[in-house]
Amino acid sequence: MTSSEELHKRRGAAVARGVGSTISSYVDHAGGGTITDVEGRQWIDFAAGIAVANVGNSAPRVVEAVKAQVERFTHTCFMVAPYESYVAVCEQLNAITPGGHEKRSALFNSGAEAVENAVKIARHATGRPAVVVFDHAYHGRTNLTMALTAKNMPYKHRFGPFAGEIYRVPMSYPLRDGGLSGAEAAARAIEMVEKQVGAENVAALLIEPIQGEGGFVVPAAGFLPALRQWATAAGVVFVADEIQTGFCRTGQWFACDHEDVVPDLITLAKGIAGGLPLAAVTGRAELMDAVHVGGLGGTYGGNPIACAAALASIETMRELDLAGAAQRIETVMVARLRTIAERDPRIAEVRGRGAMLAVELVQPGTLTPDPAAAAAVSAACHAAGLLTLTCGTYGNVLRFLPPLVISDDELARGLDILDAAFG
Ligand code: PLZ
């Protein structure tokens, strides 16, 4: 088999430099809680392909469903010749997302595409232009979603000009906002919107209930409910971007479930289809159905193979109780992370929910971000066979996103490596 080194050389001559990779080893196969490279070296997987392989790589039901579908038909385009699995995925999403109201769904290919469509739907339904987003937000890399995303490097740098009518307000970030309560942080954001934009101009308020790329920022309790309440009163569409937090990742079906927040629209992707590209917008029937026939779509959106994989993934989540699995992962991981934090003053905070956990690293005794420490610990993990990712506006957050089917033994081995990497 071709070695990782050879593949890396070929890559340099064939693949655009702008596409980066966390590790330089090349994957041969993956499953459960591990990834094996072409040299036969095994990695404990604390990345899950960035919160995608919630049911694990090549999950048995997903493999079976994909095989069966690929033999029946691969693509007819739902806009041309529709098929049952698209409808069935929409039924499932309408049933499992927060809120008992009448819902509709539409399927797309990527998270960014889902976010773009949520904005289209909110603008169409309200007739208003403005979209409110938050500091540290990440919503994608397309032109509109770059504008919605907060961080310049690497996502936006020299890629402008960006879409207009996007307004950014402060997030609730307990470690860094002086301990504002959720209600206080929401009041601060709302006042800014009312003074600088005007509620009557706002189509949508778009928020990740726990921020992903921005640093696994968990807002103070009450922040999301207060924003939800304000949006209802102001006729603003509350859009929850659950692309990273969804599908059992945080120990519930969706992160909004933790505070009983019911979004008007919810954007979904990543964990939805066990690794196949699929995304969705699910929401209130009256908003979703406001759009004229033909106003939403795309060639591949809701591809039949991806739909088959989604149905199998959702079934797997139910049958294996992967929300419960995420809660168990949280219990084991948080205990261990707290032990490490007790001895290592660079760890300012252990945070997250379910199997979406992180530590934020700072210069000891300050809140000054220490991205070099995050990079060094991450590199030590990679060298020892544990795949971890960093994130955060300051690049100083180490995040942990194991597949929810990781075994107790794999989880323990991964945590041992992490523990040793902190020194
Ligand atoms: N919204 C909340 O987390 C994708 C991006 C990795 P796509 N996050 C991983 C990278 O560097 O590109 C994401 C997200 C949230 C939207 C998206 C975008 O989803 O499927 O990557 O388009």
Coordinates of C-alpha atoms and ligand atoms in Angstrom, one line a residue:
M1 CA 0.0 0.0 0.0
T2 CA 1.1 3.5 -0.7
S3 CA 2.7 5.1 2.4
S4 CA 1.4 8.3 4.0
E5 CA 4.7 10.0 3.1
E6 CA 4.2 9.2 -0.6
L7 CA 0.6 10.2 -0.5
H8 CA 1.6 13.5 1.1
K9 CA 4.0 14.2 -1.7
R10 CA 1.3 13.4 -4.3
R11 CA -1.1 15.6 -2.5
G12 CA 1.3 18.5 -2.6
A13 CA 1.4 18.3 -6.4
A14 CA -2.4 17.7 -6.8
V15 CA -4.4 19.2 -4.0
A16 CA -4.9 22.9 -3.5
R17 CA -2.8 24.2 -0.6
G18 CA -5.7 26.0 0.9
V19 CA -7.3 22.7 2.0
G20 CA -5.5 21.7 5.3
S21 CA -5.4 18.6 7.4
T22 CA -4.9 18.1 11.1
I23 CA -2.6 15.1 10.7
S24 CA -0.4 14.0 7.9
S25 CA -1.2 10.3 8.1
Y26 CA -3.6 8.9 5.5
V27 CA -6.6 6.8 6.6
D28 CA -7.1 3.2 5.6
H29 CA -10.2 2.4 7.6
A30 CA -12.1 3.6 10.7
G31 CA -14.9 2.3 13.0
G32 CA -16.0 2.4 16.6
G33 CA -13.7 4.8 18.4
T34 CA -10.6 4.3 16.2
I35 CA -9.0 5.3 12.9
T36 CA -6.3 3.2 11.3
D37 CA -3.8 4.7 8.8
V38 CA -2.2 3.2 5.8
E39 CA 0.8 2.1 7.9
G40 CA -1.5 0.2 10.2
R41 CA -1.2 2.7 13.0
Q42 CA -4.3 3.1 15.1
W43 CA -5.6 6.4 16.5
I44 CA -8.2 6.8 19.2
D45 CA -10.7 9.2 17.6
F46 CA -11.7 12.2 19.6
A47 CA -12.8 14.1 16.5
A48 CA -15.4 12.0 14.8
G49 CA -14.7 13.9 11.5
I50 CA -15.7 17.1 13.3
A51 CA -18.8 15.8 15.1
V52 CA -20.1 13.8 12.2
A53 CA -19.5 10.1 12.9
N54 CA -21.8 10.2 16.0
V55 CA -22.9 6.6 15.2
G56 CA -19.3 5.7 14.3
N57 CA -17.6 5.2 11.0
S58 CA -19.2 2.6 8.7
A59 CA -21.9 1.9 11.3
P60 CA -23.5 -1.5 10.5
R61 CA -27.0 -0.2 9.8
V62 CA -25.7 2.7 7.7
V63 CA -23.5 0.3 5.6
E64 CA -26.5 -2.0 5.0
A65 CA -28.9 0.8 4.0
V66 CA -26.4 2.5 1.7
K67 CA -25.6 -0.8 0.0
A68 CA -29.2 -1.5 -0.6
Q69 CA -29.9 2.0 -1.9
V70 CA -26.9 2.2 -4.2
E71 CA -28.2 -0.9 -5.9
R72 CA -31.7 0.4 -6.4
F73 CA -30.9 3.9 -7.7
T74 CA -28.2 6.5 -7.0
H75 CA -29.8 9.8 -8.1
T76 CA -33.0 10.9 -9.8
C77 CA -33.1 14.4 -8.2
F78 CA -36.0 15.0 -5.8
M79 CA -37.0 18.1 -7.8
V80 CA -37.4 15.9 -10.9
A81 CA -38.5 12.4 -9.7
P82 CA -39.2 12.2 -6.0
Y83 CA -38.7 9.2 -3.7
E84 CA -39.9 8.0 -0.3
S85 CA -36.7 8.2 1.7
Y86 CA -36.5 12.0 1.3
V87 CA -40.1 12.2 2.8
A88 CA -39.2 9.8 5.5
V89 CA -36.1 11.8 6.6
C90 CA -38.3 14.9 6.8
E91 CA -40.8 13.1 8.9
Q92 CA -38.1 11.9 11.3
L93 CA -36.6 15.4 11.6
N94 CA -40.0 17.0 12.2
A95 CA -40.6 14.4 15.0
I96 CA -37.2 14.6 16.8
T97 CA -36.5 18.3 16.7
P98 CA -37.7 20.5 19.6
G99 CA -41.3 21.5 19.8
G100 CA -44.6 19.7 19.2
H101 CA -45.9 22.2 16.5
E102 CA -46.5 21.5 12.9
K103 CA -43.2 21.4 11.0
R104 CA -41.8 21.0 7.5
S105 CA -38.2 20.2 6.4
A106 CA -36.1 20.7 3.3
L107 CA -32.9 18.8 2.6
F108 CA -29.5 20.1 1.3
N109 CA -25.9 19.0 1.1
S110 CA -23.8 20.8 3.6
G111 CA -24.2 22.8 6.8
A112 CA -23.4 26.1 5.1
E113 CA -26.1 25.4 2.5
A114 CA -28.6 24.7 5.3
V115 CA -27.7 28.0 7.0
E116 CA -28.0 29.9 3.7
N117 CA -31.5 28.4 3.2
A118 CA -32.6 29.2 6.7
V119 CA -31.7 32.8 6.1
K120 CA -33.6 32.7 2.7
I121 CA -36.7 31.3 4.4
A122 CA -36.6 33.7 7.3
R123 CA -36.2 36.7 5.0
H124 CA -38.9 35.5 2.7
A125 CA -41.4 34.8 5.5
T126 CA -40.8 38.1 7.3
G127 CA -40.1 40.4 4.4
R128 CA -37.2 41.8 6.6
P129 CA -33.5 42.0 5.6
A130 CA -31.3 41.9 8.7
V131 CA -29.7 38.8 10.3
V132 CA -28.3 39.0 13.9
V133 CA -25.3 36.8 14.7
F134 CA -22.9 36.5 17.6
D135 CA -19.3 37.0 18.5
H136 CA -17.3 33.8 18.0
A137 CA -20.0 32.3 15.7
Y138 CA -19.2 29.8 13.0
H139 CA -21.8 29.2 10.3
G140 CA -19.8 28.1 7.2
R141 CA -17.5 29.1 4.4
T142 CA -19.8 30.2 1.5
N143 CA -20.1 33.9 0.8
L144 CA -23.2 34.5 3.0
T145 CA -22.0 32.1 5.7
M146 CA -18.5 33.7 5.8
A147 CA -20.3 36.9 6.6
L148 CA -22.2 35.2 9.4
T149 CA -19.0 33.6 10.7
A150 CA -17.0 35.8 13.2
K151 CA -13.3 34.8 12.8
N152 CA -11.1 36.2 10.1
M153 CA -8.3 33.7 9.9
P154 CA -8.5 31.3 8.3
Y155 CA -12.1 31.5 7.2
K156 CA -12.6 35.0 5.8
H157 CA -9.2 36.5 5.2
R158 CA -9.0 38.2 1.7
F159 CA -12.2 36.4 0.6
G160 CA -14.5 39.4 0.8
P161 CA -16.5 41.5 0.0
F162 CA -19.1 39.9 2.1
A163 CA -22.9 39.9 2.1
G164 CA -24.6 42.8 3.8
E165 CA -27.3 43.2 6.5
I166 CA -25.5 41.0 9.0
Y167 CA -25.2 42.4 12.5
R168 CA -22.9 40.9 15.2
V169 CA -23.7 41.2 18.9
P170 CA -21.9 39.9 22.0
M171 CA -22.2 36.3 23.1
S172 CA -22.7 35.0 26.6
Y173 CA -19.2 33.6 27.3
P174 CA -19.1 33.0 31.1
L175 CA -15.3 32.7 31.3
R176 CA -14.6 36.0 29.4
D177 CA -17.6 38.3 30.1
G178 CA -17.0 38.9 33.8
G179 CA -19.7 36.3 34.8
L180 CA -22.7 38.1 33.3
S181 CA -25.9 36.0 34.0
G182 CA -27.7 34.6 31.0
A183 CA -30.4 37.3 31.4
E184 CA -27.8 40.1 31.6
A185 CA -25.9 38.9 28.6
A186 CA -29.1 38.6 26.6
A187 CA -30.2 42.1 27.6
R188 CA -26.8 43.4 26.4
A189 CA -27.3 41.7 23.0
I190 CA -30.9 42.7 22.6
E191 CA -30.2 46.4 23.5
M192 CA -27.6 46.5 20.8
V193 CA -30.0 45.0 18.2
E194 CA -32.8 47.4 19.2
K195 CA -30.5 50.5 19.1
Q196 CA -28.4 49.7 16.1
V197 CA -30.6 47.6 13.8
G198 CA -34.2 48.0 15.0
A199 CA -36.1 44.8 15.8
E200 CA -38.6 45.5 13.0
N201 CA -35.8 45.2 10.5
V202 CA -34.6 41.8 11.7
A203 CA -35.6 38.7 9.8
A204 CA -33.6 36.2 11.9
L205 CA -31.5 35.8 15.0
L206 CA -29.1 33.0 14.3
I207 CA -27.2 31.2 17.1
E208 CA -25.3 28.0 17.9
P209 CA -26.8 26.9 21.3
I210 CA -23.2 25.8 22.1
Q211 CA -20.7 27.4 19.9
G212 CA -18.5 24.9 18.0
E213 CA -15.5 26.3 16.0
G214 CA -15.7 29.5 18.2
G215 CA -14.5 27.6 21.2
F216 CA -17.2 25.2 22.6
V217 CA -18.7 28.2 24.4
V218 CA -21.6 27.3 26.5
P219 CA -23.8 30.4 27.2
A220 CA -24.9 31.1 30.8
A221 CA -28.2 29.5 31.8
G222 CA -31.1 31.6 30.7
F223 CA -29.3 33.3 27.8
L224 CA -31.0 31.2 25.1
P225 CA -34.5 31.3 26.7
A226 CA -34.3 35.1 27.0
L227 CA -33.3 35.5 23.3
R228 CA -36.1 33.1 22.4
Q229 CA -38.6 35.2 24.3
W230 CA -37.4 38.4 22.7
A231 CA -37.5 37.0 19.2
T232 CA -41.1 35.8 19.7
A233 CA -42.2 39.3 20.9
A234 CA -40.3 41.0 18.1
G235 CA -41.5 38.8 15.3
V236 CA -38.0 37.7 14.7
V237 CA -37.3 34.1 13.4
F238 CA -35.2 32.3 16.0
V239 CA -32.8 30.0 14.1
A240 CA -30.8 27.5 16.1
D241 CA -27.7 26.3 14.2
E242 CA -27.4 22.7 15.6
I243 CA -25.1 21.5 12.9
Q244 CA -22.3 20.7 15.4
T245 CA -24.5 20.1 18.5
G246 CA -27.2 18.0 17.0
F247 CA -28.0 14.3 16.9
C248 CA -27.3 13.2 20.5
R249 CA -23.9 14.9 20.6
T250 CA -24.7 16.9 23.8
G251 CA -26.6 14.1 25.5
Q252 CA -30.0 15.1 24.2
W253 CA -31.3 14.9 20.6
F254 CA -30.5 18.6 20.3
A255 CA -28.7 21.2 22.5
C256 CA -31.8 23.4 22.6
D257 CA -33.5 20.5 24.5
H258 CA -31.3 21.2 27.6
E259 CA -33.1 24.5 28.3
D260 CA -36.4 23.6 26.6
V261 CA -35.8 26.2 23.9
V262 CA -38.0 25.7 20.8
P263 CA -36.4 27.3 17.8
D264 CA -38.6 28.5 14.8
L265 CA -36.0 27.0 12.4
I266 CA -33.2 24.6 13.1
T267 CA -30.2 23.9 10.8
L268 CA -28.9 20.3 10.7
A269 CA -26.0 18.5 9.1
K270 CA -22.9 16.6 10.3
G271 CA -24.3 13.8 12.6
I272 CA -27.4 13.5 10.5
A273 CA -26.3 10.8 8.1
G274 CA -23.4 8.8 9.6
G275 CA -20.8 10.6 7.4
L276 CA -22.7 11.0 4.1
P277 CA -23.3 14.5 3.0
L278 CA -26.7 15.7 4.0
A279 CA -28.1 18.8 5.7
A280 CA -31.6 20.1 6.5
V281 CA -33.6 23.0 7.6
T282 CA -36.5 22.0 9.8
G283 CA -39.1 24.5 11.2
R284 CA -42.5 25.9 11.7
A285 CA -44.8 24.9 8.8
E286 CA -46.0 28.4 8.3
L287 CA -42.5 29.8 7.8
M288 CA -41.2 26.9 5.7
D289 CA -44.3 26.8 3.6
A290 CA -44.2 30.6 3.0
V291 CA -41.7 30.1 0.2
H292 CA -43.2 29.7 -3.3
V293 CA -43.0 26.3 -5.0
G294 CA -39.5 26.0 -6.7
G295 CA -38.0 28.6 -4.3
L296 CA -35.9 26.0 -2.5
G297 CA -33.9 23.1 -3.8
G298 CA -30.6 22.0 -5.5
T299 CA -29.5 19.1 -7.7
Y300 CA -28.2 16.9 -4.9
G301 CA -30.2 18.0 -1.8
G302 CA -31.6 14.9 -0.2
N303 CA -29.7 12.5 -2.4
P304 CA -31.2 9.0 -1.9
I305 CA -28.0 7.4 -0.6
A306 CA -27.6 10.1 2.0
C307 CA -31.3 9.8 2.9
A308 CA -30.9 6.0 3.4
A309 CA -27.9 6.7 5.6
A310 CA -29.8 9.3 7.6
L311 CA -32.7 7.0 8.3
A312 CA -30.2 4.2 9.4
S313 CA -28.3 6.7 11.6
I314 CA -31.4 8.0 13.3
E315 CA -32.5 4.4 13.9
T316 CA -29.1 3.6 15.4
M317 CA -29.2 6.6 17.7
R318 CA -32.6 5.4 19.0
E319 CA -31.8 1.8 19.3
L320 CA -28.4 2.3 21.0
D321 CA -29.6 5.3 23.0
L322 CA -26.7 7.4 21.9
A323 CA -28.0 10.4 23.8
G324 CA -27.5 8.3 26.9
A325 CA -24.1 7.2 25.6
A326 CA -23.1 10.9 25.3
Q327 CA -24.1 11.5 28.9
R328 CA -22.0 8.6 30.0
I329 CA -19.0 9.9 28.0
E330 CA -19.5 13.3 29.7
T331 CA -19.3 11.7 33.2
V332 CA -16.1 9.8 32.5
M333 CA -14.4 12.6 30.5
V334 CA -15.3 15.5 32.8
A335 CA -14.0 13.7 35.8
R336 CA -10.7 13.0 34.1
L337 CA -10.4 16.6 32.6
R338 CA -11.1 18.1 36.1
T339 CA -8.3 16.0 37.5
I340 CA -5.9 17.2 34.8
A341 CA -7.1 20.8 35.4
E342 CA -6.4 20.6 39.1
R343 CA -2.7 20.1 38.5
D344 CA -2.3 22.2 35.3
P345 CA -2.8 25.9 35.9
R346 CA -3.0 26.5 32.1
I347 CA -6.5 25.1 32.1
A348 CA -8.8 28.0 32.8
E349 CA -12.0 26.0 32.3
V350 CA -13.4 22.6 31.5
R351 CA -16.7 23.0 29.7
G352 CA -19.2 21.5 27.3
R353 CA -22.1 19.1 27.3
G354 CA -22.3 15.4 26.6
A355 CA -19.6 14.3 24.2
M356 CA -18.9 17.9 23.2
L357 CA -16.3 18.8 25.7
A358 CA -13.3 21.2 25.8
V359 CA -10.6 22.8 27.9
E360 CA -9.6 26.4 27.4
L361 CA -5.9 27.1 27.9
V362 CA -4.4 30.4 29.2
Q363 CA -1.3 31.9 30.6
P364 CA -1.5 30.7 34.3
G365 CA -3.2 33.2 36.6
T366 CA -4.6 35.3 33.7
L367 CA -7.2 35.0 31.0
T368 CA -4.6 35.6 28.3
P369 CA -5.2 32.9 25.7
D370 CA -2.4 30.4 25.1
P371 CA -2.8 28.9 21.6
A372 CA 0.8 27.6 21.7
A373 CA -0.1 25.4 24.6
A374 CA -3.2 24.1 22.9
A375 CA -1.1 23.3 19.8
A376 CA 1.6 21.6 21.8
V377 CA -0.7 19.4 23.8
S378 CA -2.6 18.5 20.6
A379 CA 0.7 17.7 18.8
A380 CA 1.7 15.4 21.7
C381 CA -1.7 13.6 21.5
H382 CA -1.3 13.1 17.8
A383 CA 2.3 11.7 18.3
A384 CA 0.9 9.3 20.9
G385 CA -2.0 8.0 18.8
L386 CA -5.0 10.2 19.9
L387 CA -6.7 12.4 17.4
T388 CA -7.8 15.7 19.0
L389 CA -8.8 19.1 17.5
T390 CA -8.4 22.7 18.6
C391 CA -10.8 25.5 18.2
G392 CA -11.7 29.0 19.5
T393 CA -11.4 32.5 18.3
Y394 CA -8.0 32.6 20.0
G395 CA -7.1 29.0 18.9
N396 CA -6.5 28.1 22.6
V397 CA -9.3 25.5 23.1
L398 CA -8.7 21.8 22.9
R399 CA -12.0 20.1 22.0
F400 CA -13.1 16.5 22.3
L401 CA -15.8 14.9 20.1
P402 CA -15.5 11.1 20.3
P403 CA -17.9 9.0 18.2
L404 CA -20.8 8.2 20.6
V405 CA -20.2 4.5 20.1
I406 CA -16.6 4.7 21.4
S407 CA -16.0 1.7 23.8
D408 CA -15.2 2.3 27.5
D409 CA -11.7 0.9 26.9
E410 CA -11.0 3.2 23.9
L411 CA -12.3 6.2 25.9
A412 CA -10.0 5.3 28.8
R413 CA -7.0 4.8 26.5
G414 CA -7.7 8.1 24.8
L415 CA -7.9 9.9 28.2
D416 CA -4.6 8.3 29.3
I417 CA -2.9 9.7 26.2
L418 CA -4.4 13.1 26.8
D419 CA -3.4 13.0 30.5
A420 CA 0.2 12.2 29.5
A421 CA 0.2 14.9 26.8
F422 CA -0.4 17.6 29.5
G423 CA 2.8 16.4 31.2
Ligands
PLZ1 N1 -22.6 25.6 11.4 C1 -22.3 25.3 13.8 O1 -20.0 23.7 13.1 C2 -19.2 23.2 10.4 C3 -16.2 23.4 9.9 C4 -14.8 22.9 9.6 P1 -20.4 22.6 6.6 N2 -18.2 23.1 11.3 C5 -16.9 22.5 10.9 C6 -14.2 23.8 8.7 O2 -13.1 24.3 9.0 O3 -14.7 24.0 7.6 C7 -20.4 24.1 10.7 C8 -20.8 24.3 12.1 C9 -21.9 25.1 12.4 C10 -22.3 25.4 10.1 C11 -21.2 24.7 9.8 C12 -20.9 24.5 8.3 O4 -21.1 23.2 7.9 O5 -21.1 21.2 6.4 O6 -19.0 22.5 6.9 O7 -20.8 23.5 5.5

